[in-house]
mmCIF file with all atom_site columns, N, CA and C in Angstrom:
data_model
loop_
_atom_site.group_PDB
_atom_site.id
_atom_site.type_symbol
_atom_site.label_atom_id
_atom_site.label_alt_id
_atom_site.label_comp_id
_atom_site.label_asym_id
_atom_site.label_entity_id
_atom_site.label_seq_id
_atom_site.pdbx_PDB_ins_code
_atom_site.Cartn_x
_atom_site.Cartn_y
_atom_site.Cartn_z
_atom_site.occupancy
_atom_site.B_iso_or_equiv
_atom_site.pdbx_formal_charge
_atom_site.auth_seq_id
_atom_site.auth_comp_id
_atom_site.auth_asym_id
_atom_site.auth_atom_id
_atom_site.pdbx_PDB_model_num
ATOM 1   N N  . MET A 1 1  ? 0.838   -1.187 0.000  1.00 0.00 ? 424 MET A N  1
ATOM 2   C CA . MET A 1 1  ? 0.000   0.000  0.000  1.00 0.00 ? 424 MET A CA 1
ATOM 3   C C  . MET A 1 1  ? 0.880   1.247  0.000  1.00 0.00 ? 424 MET A C  1
ATOM 4   N N  . GLN A 1 2  ? 0.563   2.166  -0.868 1.00 0.00 ? 425 GLN A N  1
ATOM 5   C CA . GLN A 1 2  ? 1.283   3.429  -0.949 1.00 0.00 ? 425 GLN A CA 1
ATOM 6   C C  . GLN A 1 2  ? 0.843   4.320  0.210  1.00 0.00 ? 425 GLN A C  1
ATOM 7   N N  . LEU A 1 3  ? 1.809   4.990  0.851  1.00 0.00 ? 426 LEU A N  1
ATOM 8   C CA . LEU A 1 3  ? 1.464   5.822  1.995  1.00 0.00 ? 426 LEU A CA 1
ATOM 9   C C  . LEU A 1 3  ? 0.616   7.020  1.608  1.00 0.00 ? 426 LEU A C  1
ATOM 10  N N  . ASP A 1 4  ? 0.926   7.671  0.505  1.00 0.00 ? 427 ASP A N  1
ATOM 11  C CA . ASP A 1 4  ? 0.138   8.822  0.069  1.00 0.00 ? 427 ASP A CA 1
ATOM 12  C C  . ASP A 1 4  ? -0.198  8.649  -1.399 1.00 0.00 ? 427 ASP A C  1
ATOM 13  N N  . PRO A 1 5  ? -1.400  8.129  -1.699 1.00 0.00 ? 428 PRO A N  1
ATOM 14  C CA . PRO A 1 5  ? -1.772  7.853  -3.079 1.00 0.00 ? 428 PRO A CA 1
ATOM 15  C C  . PRO A 1 5  ? -2.121  9.096  -3.890 1.00 0.00 ? 428 PRO A C  1
ATOM 16  N N  . VAL A 1 6  ? -2.078  10.269 -3.281 1.00 0.00 ? 429 VAL A N  1
ATOM 17  C CA . VAL A 1 6  ? -2.417  11.488 -4.000 1.00 0.00 ? 429 VAL A CA 1
ATOM 18  C C  . VAL A 1 6  ? -1.238  11.907 -4.875 1.00 0.00 ? 429 VAL A C  1
ATOM 19  N N  . ASP A 1 7  ? -1.538  12.159 -6.135 1.00 0.00 ? 430 ASP A N  1
ATOM 20  C CA . ASP A 1 7  ? -0.523  12.613 -7.080 1.00 0.00 ? 430 ASP A CA 1
ATOM 21  C C  . ASP A 1 7  ? 0.160   13.876 -6.550 1.00 0.00 ? 430 ASP A C  1
ATOM 22  N N  . PRO A 1 8  ? 1.490   13.937 -6.551 1.00 0.00 ? 431 PRO A N  1
ATOM 23  C CA . PRO A 1 8  ? 2.194   15.124 -6.031 1.00 0.00 ? 431 PRO A CA 1
ATOM 24  C C  . PRO A 1 8  ? 1.784   16.424 -6.711 1.00 0.00 ? 431 PRO A C  1
ATOM 25  N N  . GLY A 1 9  ? 1.337   16.343 -7.962 1.00 0.00 ? 432 GLY A N  1
ATOM 26  C CA . GLY A 1 9  ? 0.921   17.547 -8.674 1.00 0.00 ? 432 GLY A CA 1
ATOM 27  C C  . GLY A 1 9  ? -0.353  18.176 -8.151 1.00 0.00 ? 432 GLY A C  1
ATOM 28  N N  . ILE A 1 10 ? -1.170  17.403 -7.438 1.00 0.00 ? 433 ILE A N  1
ATOM 29  C CA . ILE A 1 10 ? -2.428  17.948 -6.893 1.00 0.00 ? 433 ILE A CA 1
ATOM 30  C C  . ILE A 1 10 ? -2.455  17.898 -5.365 1.00 0.00 ? 433 ILE A C  1
ATOM 31  N N  . ARG A 1 11 ? -1.423  17.330 -4.768 1.00 0.00 ? 434 ARG A N  1
ATOM 32  C CA . ARG A 1 11 ? -1.370  17.217 -3.315 1.00 0.00 ? 434 ARG A CA 1
ATOM 33  C C  . ARG A 1 11 ? -1.430  18.610 -2.678 1.00 0.00 ? 434 ARG A C  1
ATOM 34  N N  . GLY A 1 12 ? -2.259  18.752 -1.663 1.00 0.00 ? 435 GLY A N  1
ATOM 35  C CA . GLY A 1 12 ? -2.373  20.017 -0.944 1.00 0.00 ? 435 GLY A CA 1
ATOM 36  C C  . GLY A 1 12 ? -3.410  20.965 -1.512 1.00 0.00 ? 435 GLY A C  1
ATOM 37  N N  . GLY A 1 13 ? -4.055  20.597 -2.601 1.00 0.00 ? 436 GLY A N  1
ATOM 38  C CA . GLY A 1 13 ? -5.074  21.445 -3.207 1.00 0.00 ? 436 GLY A CA 1
ATOM 39  C C  . GLY A 1 13 ? -6.418  20.755 -3.241 1.00 0.00 ? 436 GLY A C  1
ATOM 40  N N  . TYR A 1 14 ? -7.406  21.459 -3.757 1.00 0.00 ? 437 TYR A N  1
ATOM 41  C CA . TYR A 1 14 ? -8.758  20.911 -3.787 1.00 0.00 ? 437 TYR A CA 1
ATOM 42  C C  . TYR A 1 14 ? -8.866  19.669 -4.663 1.00 0.00 ? 437 TYR A C  1
ATOM 43  N N  . LEU A 1 15 ? -8.072  19.582 -5.734 1.00 0.00 ? 438 LEU A N  1
ATOM 44  C CA . LEU A 1 15 ? -8.140  18.406 -6.596 1.00 0.00 ? 438 LEU A CA 1
ATOM 45  C C  . LEU A 1 15 ? -7.730  17.129 -5.870 1.00 0.00 ? 438 LEU A C  1
ATOM 46  N N  . ALA A 1 16 ? -7.008  17.251 -4.782 1.00 0.00 ? 439 ALA A N  1
ATOM 47  C CA . ALA A 1 16 ? -6.616  16.061 -4.018 1.00 0.00 ? 439 ALA A CA 1
ATOM 48  C C  . ALA A 1 16 ? -7.843  15.296 -3.519 1.00 0.00 ? 439 ALA A C  1
ATOM 49  N N  . PHE A 1 17 ? -8.965  15.981 -3.373 1.00 0.00 ? 440 PHE A N  1
ATOM 50  C CA . PHE A 1 17 ? -10.180 15.322 -2.902 1.00 0.00 ? 440 PHE A CA 1
ATOM 51  C C  . PHE A 1 17 ? -10.804 14.441 -3.974 1.00 0.00 ? 440 PHE A C  1
ATOM 52  N N  . THR A 1 18 ? -10.259 14.453 -5.176 1.00 0.00 ? 441 THR A N  1
ATOM 53  C CA . THR A 1 18 ? -10.754 13.565 -6.227 1.00 0.00 ? 441 THR A CA 1
ATOM 54  C C  . THR A 1 18 ? -10.123 12.183 -6.129 1.00 0.00 ? 441 THR A C  1
ATOM 55  N N  . SER A 1 19 ? -9.115  12.037 -5.308 1.00 0.00 ? 442 SER A N  1
ATOM 56  C CA . SER A 1 19 ? -8.463  10.748 -5.085 1.00 0.00 ? 442 SER A CA 1
ATOM 57  C C  . SER A 1 19 ? -9.228  10.014 -3.985 1.00 0.00 ? 442 SER A C  1
ATOM 58  N N  . GLN A 1 20 ? -10.141 9.136  -4.366 1.00 0.00 ? 443 GLN A N  1
ATOM 59  C CA . GLN A 1 20 ? -11.083 8.531  -3.428 1.00 0.00 ? 443 GLN A CA 1
ATOM 60  C C  . GLN A 1 20 ? -10.451 7.615  -2.387 1.00 0.00 ? 443 GLN A C  1
ATOM 61  N N  . ASP A 1 21 ? -9.216  7.173  -2.624 1.00 0.00 ? 444 ASP A N  1
ATOM 62  C CA . ASP A 1 21 ? -8.579  6.293  -1.642 1.00 0.00 ? 444 ASP A CA 1
ATOM 63  C C  . ASP A 1 21 ? -7.481  7.006  -0.851 1.00 0.00 ? 444 ASP A C  1
ATOM 64  N N  . SER A 1 22 ? -7.485  8.332  -0.904 1.00 0.00 ? 445 SER A N  1
ATOM 65  C CA . SER A 1 22 ? -6.473  9.084  -0.152 1.00 0.00 ? 445 SER A CA 1
ATOM 66  C C  . SER A 1 22 ? -6.819  9.094  1.334  1.00 0.00 ? 445 SER A C  1
ATOM 67  N N  . PRO A 1 23 ? -5.829  9.233  2.191  1.00 0.00 ? 446 PRO A N  1
ATOM 68  C CA . PRO A 1 23 ? -6.101  9.292  3.632  1.00 0.00 ? 446 PRO A CA 1
ATOM 69  C C  . PRO A 1 23 ? -7.086  10.401 4.001  1.00 0.00 ? 446 PRO A C  1
ATOM 70  N N  . GLY A 1 24 ? -6.984  11.557 3.335  1.00 0.00 ? 447 GLY A N  1
ATOM 71  C CA . GLY A 1 24 ? -7.891  12.664 3.644  1.00 0.00 ? 447 GLY A CA 1
ATOM 72  C C  . GLY A 1 24 ? -9.335  12.357 3.310  1.00 0.00 ? 447 GLY A C  1
ATOM 73  N N  . VAL A 1 25 ? -9.560  11.786 2.136  1.00 0.00 ? 448 VAL A N  1
ATOM 74  C CA . VAL A 1 25 ? -10.922 11.444 1.716  1.00 0.00 ? 448 VAL A CA 1
ATOM 75  C C  . VAL A 1 25 ? -11.484 10.319 2.582  1.00 0.00 ? 448 VAL A C  1
ATOM 76  N N  . LEU A 1 26 ? -10.667 9.338  2.894  1.00 0.00 ? 449 LEU A N  1
ATOM 77  C CA . LEU A 1 26 ? -11.135 8.254  3.770  1.00 0.00 ? 449 LEU A CA 1
ATOM 78  C C  . LEU A 1 26 ? -11.514 8.789  5.148  1.00 0.00 ? 449 LEU A C  1
ATOM 79  N N  . HIS A 1 27 ? -10.755 9.759  5.647  1.00 0.00 ? 450 HIS A N  1
ATOM 80  C CA . HIS A 1 27 ? -11.084 10.362 6.939  1.00 0.00 ? 450 HIS A CA 1
ATOM 81  C C  . HIS A 1 27 ? -12.406 11.130 6.852  1.00 0.00 ? 450 HIS A C  1
ATOM 82  N N  . LEU A 1 28 ? -12.602 11.861 5.760  1.00 0.00 ? 451 LEU A N  1
ATOM 83  C CA . LEU A 1 28 ? -13.866 12.578 5.595  1.00 0.00 ? 451 LEU A CA 1
ATOM 84  C C  . LEU A 1 28 ? -15.043 11.619 5.517  1.00 0.00 ? 451 LEU A C  1
ATOM 85  N N  . LYS A 1 29 ? -14.853 10.478 4.872  1.00 0.00 ? 452 LYS A N  1
ATOM 86  C CA . LYS A 1 29 ? -15.923 9.472  4.816  1.00 0.00 ? 452 LYS A CA 1
ATOM 87  C C  . LYS A 1 29 ? -16.255 8.956  6.213  1.00 0.00 ? 452 LYS A C  1
ATOM 88  N N  . LYS A 1 30 ? -15.235 8.754  7.049  1.00 0.00 ? 453 LYS A N  1
ATOM 89  C CA . LYS A 1 30 ? -15.486 8.322  8.436  1.00 0.00 ? 453 LYS A CA 1
ATOM 90  C C  . LYS A 1 30 ? -16.255 9.381  9.206  1.00 0.00 ? 453 LYS A C  1
ATOM 91  N N  . LEU A 1 31 ? -15.899 10.637 8.995  1.00 0.00 ? 454 LEU A N  1
ATOM 92  C CA . LEU A 1 31 ? -16.619 11.723 9.662  1.00 0.00 ? 454 LEU A CA 1
ATOM 93  C C  . LEU A 1 31 ? -18.072 11.770 9.205  1.00 0.00 ? 454 LEU A C  1
ATOM 94  N N  . SER A 1 32 ? -18.298 11.552 7.919  1.00 0.00 ? 455 SER A N  1
ATOM 95  C CA . SER A 1 32 ? -19.663 11.525 7.393  1.00 0.00 ? 455 SER A CA 1
ATOM 96  C C  . SER A 1 32 ? -20.451 10.368 7.999  1.00 0.00 ? 455 SER A C  1
ATOM 97  N N  . ASP A 1 33 ? -19.822 9.215  8.083  1.00 0.00 ? 456 ASP A N  1
ATOM 98  C CA . ASP A 1 33 ? -20.483 8.053  8.690  1.00 0.00 ? 456 ASP A CA 1
ATOM 99  C C  . ASP A 1 33 ? -20.830 8.314  10.153 1.00 0.00 ? 456 ASP A C  1
ATOM 100 N N  . ALA A 1 34 ? -20.046 9.179  10.801 1.00 0.00 ? 457 ALA A N  1
ATOM 101 C CA . ALA A 1 34 ? -20.291 9.501  12.207 1.00 0.00 ? 457 ALA A CA 1
ATOM 102 C C  . ALA A 1 34 ? -21.337 10.605 12.373 1.00 0.00 ? 457 ALA A C  1
ATOM 103 N N  . GLY A 1 35 ? -21.836 11.153 11.245 1.00 0.00 ? 458 GLY A N  1
ATOM 104 C CA . GLY A 1 35 ? -22.901 12.142 11.335 1.00 0.00 ? 458 GLY A CA 1
ATOM 105 C C  . GLY A 1 35 ? -22.539 13.547 10.889 1.00 0.00 ? 458 GLY A C  1
ATOM 106 N N  . LEU A 1 36 ? -21.294 13.799 10.520 1.00 0.00 ? 459 LEU A N  1
ATOM 107 C CA . LEU A 1 36 ? -20.906 15.126 10.048 1.00 0.00 ? 459 LEU A CA 1
ATOM 108 C C  . LEU A 1 36 ? -21.603 15.416 8.723  1.00 0.00 ? 459 LEU A C  1
ATOM 109 N N  . THR A 1 37 ? -22.224 16.585 8.640  1.00 0.00 ? 460 THR A N  1
ATOM 110 C CA . THR A 1 37 ? -22.953 16.924 7.412  1.00 0.00 ? 460 THR A CA 1
ATOM 111 C C  . THR A 1 37 ? -22.321 18.073 6.639  1.00 0.00 ? 460 THR A C  1
ATOM 112 N N  . HIS A 1 38 ? -21.462 18.869 7.261  1.00 0.00 ? 461 HIS A N  1
ATOM 113 C CA . HIS A 1 38 ? -20.847 20.015 6.595  1.00 0.00 ? 461 HIS A CA 1
ATOM 114 C C  . HIS A 1 38 ? -19.369 20.088 6.969  1.00 0.00 ? 461 HIS A C  1
ATOM 115 N N  . ASN A 1 39 ? -18.583 20.590 6.039  1.00 0.00 ? 462 ASN A N  1
ATOM 116 C CA . ASN A 1 39 ? -17.152 20.749 6.272  1.00 0.00 ? 462 ASN A CA 1
ATOM 117 C C  . ASN A 1 39 ? -16.681 21.975 5.495  1.00 0.00 ? 462 ASN A C  1
ATOM 118 N N  . LEU A 1 40 ? -15.893 22.829 6.114  1.00 0.00 ? 463 LEU A N  1
ATOM 119 C CA . LEU A 1 40 ? -15.356 24.016 5.458  1.00 0.00 ? 463 LEU A CA 1
ATOM 120 C C  . LEU A 1 40 ? -13.889 23.794 5.148  1.00 0.00 ? 463 LEU A C  1
ATOM 121 N N  . GLU A 1 41 ? -13.540 23.887 3.887  1.00 0.00 ? 464 GLU A N  1
ATOM 122 C CA . GLU A 1 41 ? -12.140 23.814 3.472  1.00 0.00 ? 464 GLU A CA 1
ATOM 123 C C  . GLU A 1 41 ? -11.666 25.234 3.247  1.00 0.00 ? 464 GLU A C  1
ATOM 124 N N  . VAL A 1 42 ? -10.624 25.640 3.939  1.00 0.00 ? 465 VAL A N  1
ATOM 125 C CA . VAL A 1 42 ? -10.158 27.023 3.835  1.00 0.00 ? 465 VAL A CA 1
ATOM 126 C C  . VAL A 1 42 ? -9.230  27.202 2.645  1.00 0.00 ? 465 VAL A C  1
ATOM 127 N N  . CYS A 1 43 ? -9.258  28.408 2.114  1.00 0.00 ? 466 CYS A N  1
ATOM 128 C CA . CYS A 1 43 ? -8.353  28.768 1.022  1.00 0.00 ? 466 CYS A CA 1
ATOM 129 C C  . CYS A 1 43 ? -6.935  28.887 1.563  1.00 0.00 ? 466 CYS A C  1
ATOM 130 N N  . ARG A 1 44 ? -5.992  28.696 0.681  1.00 0.00 ? 467 ARG A N  1
ATOM 131 C CA . ARG A 1 44 ? -4.613  28.853 1.099  1.00 0.00 ? 467 ARG A CA 1
ATOM 132 C C  . ARG A 1 44 ? -3.763  29.270 -0.086 1.00 0.00 ? 467 ARG A C  1
ATOM 133 N N  . LEU A 1 45 ? -2.636  29.839 0.213  1.00 0.00 ? 468 LEU A N  1
ATOM 134 C CA . LEU A 1 45 ? -1.663  30.198 -0.810 1.00 0.00 ? 468 LEU A CA 1
ATOM 135 C C  . LEU A 1 45 ? -0.673  29.066 -0.990 1.00 0.00 ? 468 LEU A C  1
ATOM 136 N N  . ASP A 1 46 ? -0.069  29.023 -2.138 1.00 0.00 ? 469 ASP A N  1
ATOM 137 C CA . ASP A 1 46 ? 0.996   28.058 -2.387 1.00 0.00 ? 469 ASP A CA 1
ATOM 138 C C  . ASP A 1 46 ? 2.302   28.658 -1.869 1.00 0.00 ? 469 ASP A C  1
ATOM 139 N N  . MET A 1 47 ? 2.589   28.415 -0.584 1.00 0.00 ? 470 MET A N  1
ATOM 140 C CA . MET A 1 47 ? 3.758   29.023 0.045  1.00 0.00 ? 470 MET A CA 1
ATOM 141 C C  . MET A 1 47 ? 5.066   28.497 -0.532 1.00 0.00 ? 470 MET A C  1
ATOM 142 N N  . GLU A 1 48 ? 5.060   27.255 -0.998 1.00 0.00 ? 471 GLU A N  1
ATOM 143 C CA . GLU A 1 48 ? 6.281   26.715 -1.604 1.00 0.00 ? 471 GLU A CA 1
ATOM 144 C C  . GLU A 1 48 ? 6.649   27.522 -2.845 1.00 0.00 ? 471 GLU A C  1
ATOM 145 N N  . MET A 1 49 ? 5.639   27.881 -3.638 1.00 0.00 ? 472 MET A N  1
ATOM 146 C CA . MET A 1 49 ? 5.901   28.674 -4.828 1.00 0.00 ? 472 MET A CA 1
ATOM 147 C C  . MET A 1 49 ? 6.422   30.050 -4.433 1.00 0.00 ? 472 MET A C  1
ATOM 148 N N  . LEU A 1 50 ? 5.815   30.641 -3.402 1.00 0.00 ? 473 LEU A N  1
ATOM 149 C CA . LEU A 1 50 ? 6.275   31.959 -2.958 1.00 0.00 ? 473 LEU A CA 1
ATOM 150 C C  . LEU A 1 50 ? 7.706   31.909 -2.441 1.00 0.00 ? 473 LEU A C  1
ATOM 151 N N  . LYS A 1 51 ? 8.055   30.823 -1.750 1.00 0.00 ? 474 LYS A N  1
ATOM 152 C CA . LYS A 1 51 ? 9.420   30.708 -1.234 1.00 0.00 ? 474 LYS A CA 1
ATOM 153 C C  . LYS A 1 51 ? 10.447  30.596 -2.353 1.00 0.00 ? 474 LYS A C  1
ATOM 154 N N  . SER A 1 52 ? 10.002  30.154 -3.545 1.00 0.00 ? 475 SER A N  1
ATOM 155 C CA . SER A 1 52 ? 10.931  30.015 -4.655 1.00 0.00 ? 475 SER A CA 1
ATOM 156 C C  . SER A 1 52 ? 11.262  31.356 -5.306 1.00 0.00 ? 475 SER A C  1
ATOM 157 N N  . LEU A 1 53 ? 10.495  32.393 -4.963 1.00 0.00 ? 476 LEU A N  1
ATOM 158 C CA . LEU A 1 53 ? 10.735  33.718 -5.521 1.00 0.00 ? 476 LEU A CA 1
ATOM 159 C C  . LEU A 1 53 ? 11.638  34.525 -4.587 1.00 0.00 ? 476 LEU A C  1
ATOM 160 N N  . PRO A 1 54 ? 12.346  35.512 -5.134 1.00 0.00 ? 477 PRO A N  1
ATOM 161 C CA . PRO A 1 54 ? 13.198  36.347 -4.264 1.00 0.00 ? 477 PRO A CA 1
ATOM 162 C C  . PRO A 1 54 ? 12.357  37.058 -3.204 1.00 0.00 ? 477 PRO A C  1
ATOM 163 N N  . PRO A 1 55 ? 12.867  37.134 -1.969 1.00 0.00 ? 478 PRO A N  1
ATOM 164 C CA . PRO A 1 55 ? 12.117  37.813 -0.895 1.00 0.00 ? 478 PRO A CA 1
ATOM 165 C C  . PRO A 1 55 ? 11.823  39.273 -1.256 1.00 0.00 ? 478 PRO A C  1
ATOM 166 N N  . ASP A 1 56 ? 10.645  39.721 -0.881 1.00 0.00 ? 479 ASP A N  1
ATOM 167 C CA . ASP A 1 56 ? 10.219  41.107 -1.126 1.00 0.00 ? 479 ASP A CA 1
ATOM 168 C C  . ASP A 1 56 ? 10.371  41.508 -2.581 1.00 0.00 ? 479 ASP A C  1
ATOM 169 N N  . SER A 1 57 ? 10.130  40.567 -3.476 1.00 0.00 ? 480 SER A N  1
ATOM 170 C CA . SER A 1 57 ? 10.322  40.833 -4.898 1.00 0.00 ? 480 SER A CA 1
ATOM 171 C C  . SER A 1 57 ? 9.032   41.284 -5.560 1.00 0.00 ? 480 SER A C  1
ATOM 172 N N  . PRO A 1 58 ? 9.146   41.960 -6.688 1.00 0.00 ? 481 PRO A N  1
ATOM 173 C CA . PRO A 1 58 ? 7.943   42.308 -7.443 1.00 0.00 ? 481 PRO A CA 1
ATOM 174 C C  . PRO A 1 58 ? 7.171   41.065 -7.879 1.00 0.00 ? 481 PRO A C  1
ATOM 175 N N  . GLU A 1 59 ? 7.871   39.944 -8.113 1.00 0.00 ? 482 GLU A N  1
ATOM 176 C CA . GLU A 1 59 ? 7.202   38.707 -8.510 1.00 0.00 ? 482 GLU A CA 1
ATOM 177 C C  . GLU A 1 59 ? 6.278   38.200 -7.415 1.00 0.00 ? 482 GLU A C  1
ATOM 178 N N  . GLN A 1 60 ? 6.731   38.278 -6.163 1.00 0.00 ? 483 GLN A N  1
ATOM 179 C CA . GLN A 1 60 ? 5.860   37.858 -5.059 1.00 0.00 ? 483 GLN A CA 1
ATOM 180 C C  . GLN A 1 60 ? 4.624   38.748 -4.995 1.00 0.00 ? 483 GLN A C  1
ATOM 181 N N  . GLN A 1 61 ? 4.823   40.037 -5.131 1.00 0.00 ? 484 GLN A N  1
ATOM 182 C CA . GLN A 1 61 ? 3.695   40.977 -5.070 1.00 0.00 ? 484 GLN A CA 1
ATOM 183 C C  . GLN A 1 61 ? 2.729   40.731 -6.220 1.00 0.00 ? 484 GLN A C  1
ATOM 184 N N  . GLU A 1 62 ? 3.244   40.447 -7.413 1.00 0.00 ? 485 GLU A N  1
ATOM 185 C CA . GLU A 1 62 ? 2.383   40.155 -8.556 1.00 0.00 ? 485 GLU A CA 1
ATOM 186 C C  . GLU A 1 62 ? 1.519   38.926 -8.292 1.00 0.00 ? 485 GLU A C  1
ATOM 187 N N  . TYR A 1 63 ? 2.114   37.902 -7.684 1.00 0.00 ? 486 TYR A N  1
ATOM 188 C CA . TYR A 1 63 ? 1.365   36.680 -7.387 1.00 0.00 ? 486 TYR A CA 1
ATOM 189 C C  . TYR A 1 63 ? 0.218   36.983 -6.426 1.00 0.00 ? 486 TYR A C  1
ATOM 190 N N  . ILE A 1 64 ? 0.506   37.707 -5.377 1.00 0.00 ? 487 ILE A N  1
ATOM 191 C CA . ILE A 1 64 ? -0.516  38.034 -4.376 1.00 0.00 ? 487 ILE A CA 1
ATOM 192 C C  . ILE A 1 64 ? -1.586  38.933 -4.988 1.00 0.00 ? 487 ILE A C  1
ATOM 193 N N  . THR A 1 65 ? -1.164  39.926 -5.754 1.00 0.00 ? 488 THR A N  1
ATOM 194 C CA . THR A 1 65 ? -2.122  40.840 -6.372 1.00 0.00 ? 488 THR A CA 1
ATOM 195 C C  . THR A 1 65 ? -3.057  40.099 -7.324 1.00 0.00 ? 488 THR A C  1
ATOM 196 N N  . ALA A 1 66 ? -2.526  39.120 -8.049 1.00 0.00 ? 489 ALA A N  1
ATOM 197 C CA . ALA A 1 66 ? -3.335  38.377 -9.018 1.00 0.00 ? 489 ALA A CA 1
ATOM 198 C C  . ALA A 1 66 ? -4.447  37.575 -8.359 1.00 0.00 ? 489 ALA A C  1
ATOM 199 N N  . ILE A 1 67 ? -4.266  37.153 -7.108 1.00 0.00 ? 490 ILE A N  1
ATOM 200 C CA . ILE A 1 67 ? -5.287  36.323 -6.453 1.00 0.00 ? 490 ILE A CA 1
ATOM 201 C C  . ILE A 1 67 ? -6.005  37.030 -5.313 1.00 0.00 ? 490 ILE A C  1
ATOM 202 N N  . GLN A 1 68 ? -5.695  38.287 -5.073 1.00 0.00 ? 491 GLN A N  1
ATOM 203 C CA . GLN A 1 68 ? -6.226  38.947 -3.884 1.00 0.00 ? 491 GLN A CA 1
ATOM 204 C C  . GLN A 1 68 ? -7.750  39.008 -3.846 1.00 0.00 ? 491 GLN A C  1
ATOM 205 N N  . ASN A 1 69 ? -8.405  39.050 -4.985 1.00 0.00 ? 492 ASN A N  1
ATOM 206 C CA . ASN A 1 69 ? -9.867  39.103 -4.985 1.00 0.00 ? 492 ASN A CA 1
ATOM 207 C C  . ASN A 1 69 ? -10.504 37.728 -4.891 1.00 0.00 ? 492 ASN A C  1
ATOM 208 N N  . GLU A 1 70 ? -9.716  36.680 -5.052 1.00 0.00 ? 493 GLU A N  1
ATOM 209 C CA . GLU A 1 70 ? -10.214 35.314 -4.934 1.00 0.00 ? 493 GLU A CA 1
ATOM 210 C C  . GLU A 1 70 ? -9.954  34.740 -3.550 1.00 0.00 ? 493 GLU A C  1
ATOM 211 N N  . ASP A 1 71 ? -8.949  35.262 -2.868 1.00 0.00 ? 494 ASP A N  1
ATOM 212 C CA . ASP A 1 71 ? -8.553  34.743 -1.562 1.00 0.00 ? 494 ASP A CA 1
ATOM 213 C C  . ASP A 1 71 ? -8.454  35.909 -0.588 1.00 0.00 ? 494 ASP A C  1
ATOM 214 N N  . GLY A 1 72 ? -9.569  36.258 0.007  1.00 0.00 ? 495 GLY A N  1
ATOM 215 C CA . GLY A 1 72 ? -9.598  37.393 0.902  1.00 0.00 ? 495 GLY A CA 1
ATOM 216 C C  . GLY A 1 72 ? -8.853  37.176 2.207  1.00 0.00 ? 495 GLY A C  1
ATOM 217 N N  . TYR A 1 73 ? -8.481  35.931 2.513  1.00 0.00 ? 496 TYR A N  1
ATOM 218 C CA . TYR A 1 73 ? -7.810  35.659 3.776  1.00 0.00 ? 496 TYR A CA 1
ATOM 219 C C  . TYR A 1 73 ? -6.295  35.628 3.641  1.00 0.00 ? 496 TYR A C  1
ATOM 220 N N  . ASN A 1 74 ? -5.797  35.275 2.457  1.00 0.00 ? 497 ASN A N  1
ATOM 221 C CA . ASN A 1 74 ? -4.360  35.126 2.234  1.00 0.00 ? 497 ASN A CA 1
ATOM 222 C C  . ASN A 1 74 ? -3.708  34.206 3.247  1.00 0.00 ? 497 ASN A C  1
ATOM 223 N N  . TRP A 1 75 ? -4.387  33.120 3.576  1.00 0.00 ? 498 TRP A N  1
ATOM 224 C CA . TRP A 1 75 ? -3.810  32.133 4.463  1.00 0.00 ? 498 TRP A CA 1
ATOM 225 C C  . TRP A 1 75 ? -2.776  31.333 3.693  1.00 0.00 ? 498 TRP A C  1
ATOM 226 N N  . GLY A 1 76 ? -1.763  30.897 4.376  1.00 0.00 ? 499 GLY A N  1
ATOM 227 C CA . GLY A 1 76 ? -0.732  30.104 3.722  1.00 0.00 ? 499 GLY A CA 1
ATOM 228 C C  . GLY A 1 76 ? -0.550  28.781 4.420  1.00 0.00 ? 499 GLY A C  1
ATOM 229 N N  . LEU A 1 77 ? -0.006  27.833 3.695  1.00 0.00 ? 500 LEU A N  1
ATOM 230 C CA . LEU A 1 77 ? 0.262   26.520 4.239  1.00 0.00 ? 500 LEU A CA 1
ATOM 231 C C  . LEU A 1 77 ? 1.570   26.016 3.660  1.00 0.00 ? 500 LEU A C  1
ATOM 232 N N  . TYR A 1 78 ? 2.506   25.726 4.535  1.00 0.00 ? 501 TYR A N  1
ATOM 233 C CA . TYR A 1 78 ? 3.768   25.149 4.075  1.00 0.00 ? 501 TYR A CA 1
ATOM 234 C C  . TYR A 1 78 ? 3.613   23.647 4.028  1.00 0.00 ? 501 TYR A C  1
ATOM 235 N N  . ASN A 1 79 ? 4.043   23.034 2.937  1.00 0.00 ? 502 ASN A N  1
ATOM 236 C CA . ASN A 1 79 ? 3.985   21.583 2.822  1.00 0.00 ? 502 ASN A CA 1
ATOM 237 C C  . ASN A 1 79 ? 5.217   20.972 3.420  1.00 0.00 ? 502 ASN A C  1
#
């Protein structure tokens, strides 16, 4: 058995929930079986991508500016 069956290209994003045998999806199924009816998935930034850019660079600002109206929280998650 593979420890993380989620493709690395979609790991950490919403598309990861399309992998029906992933640990995350299996956990959500258990929660549903236990009676959970709603779940909120929070938005996040791709912090790994931001770390690849020069600190305080115009490129970092361009990335944030491009998504600022889609992600009002600007939460980040390091993988």
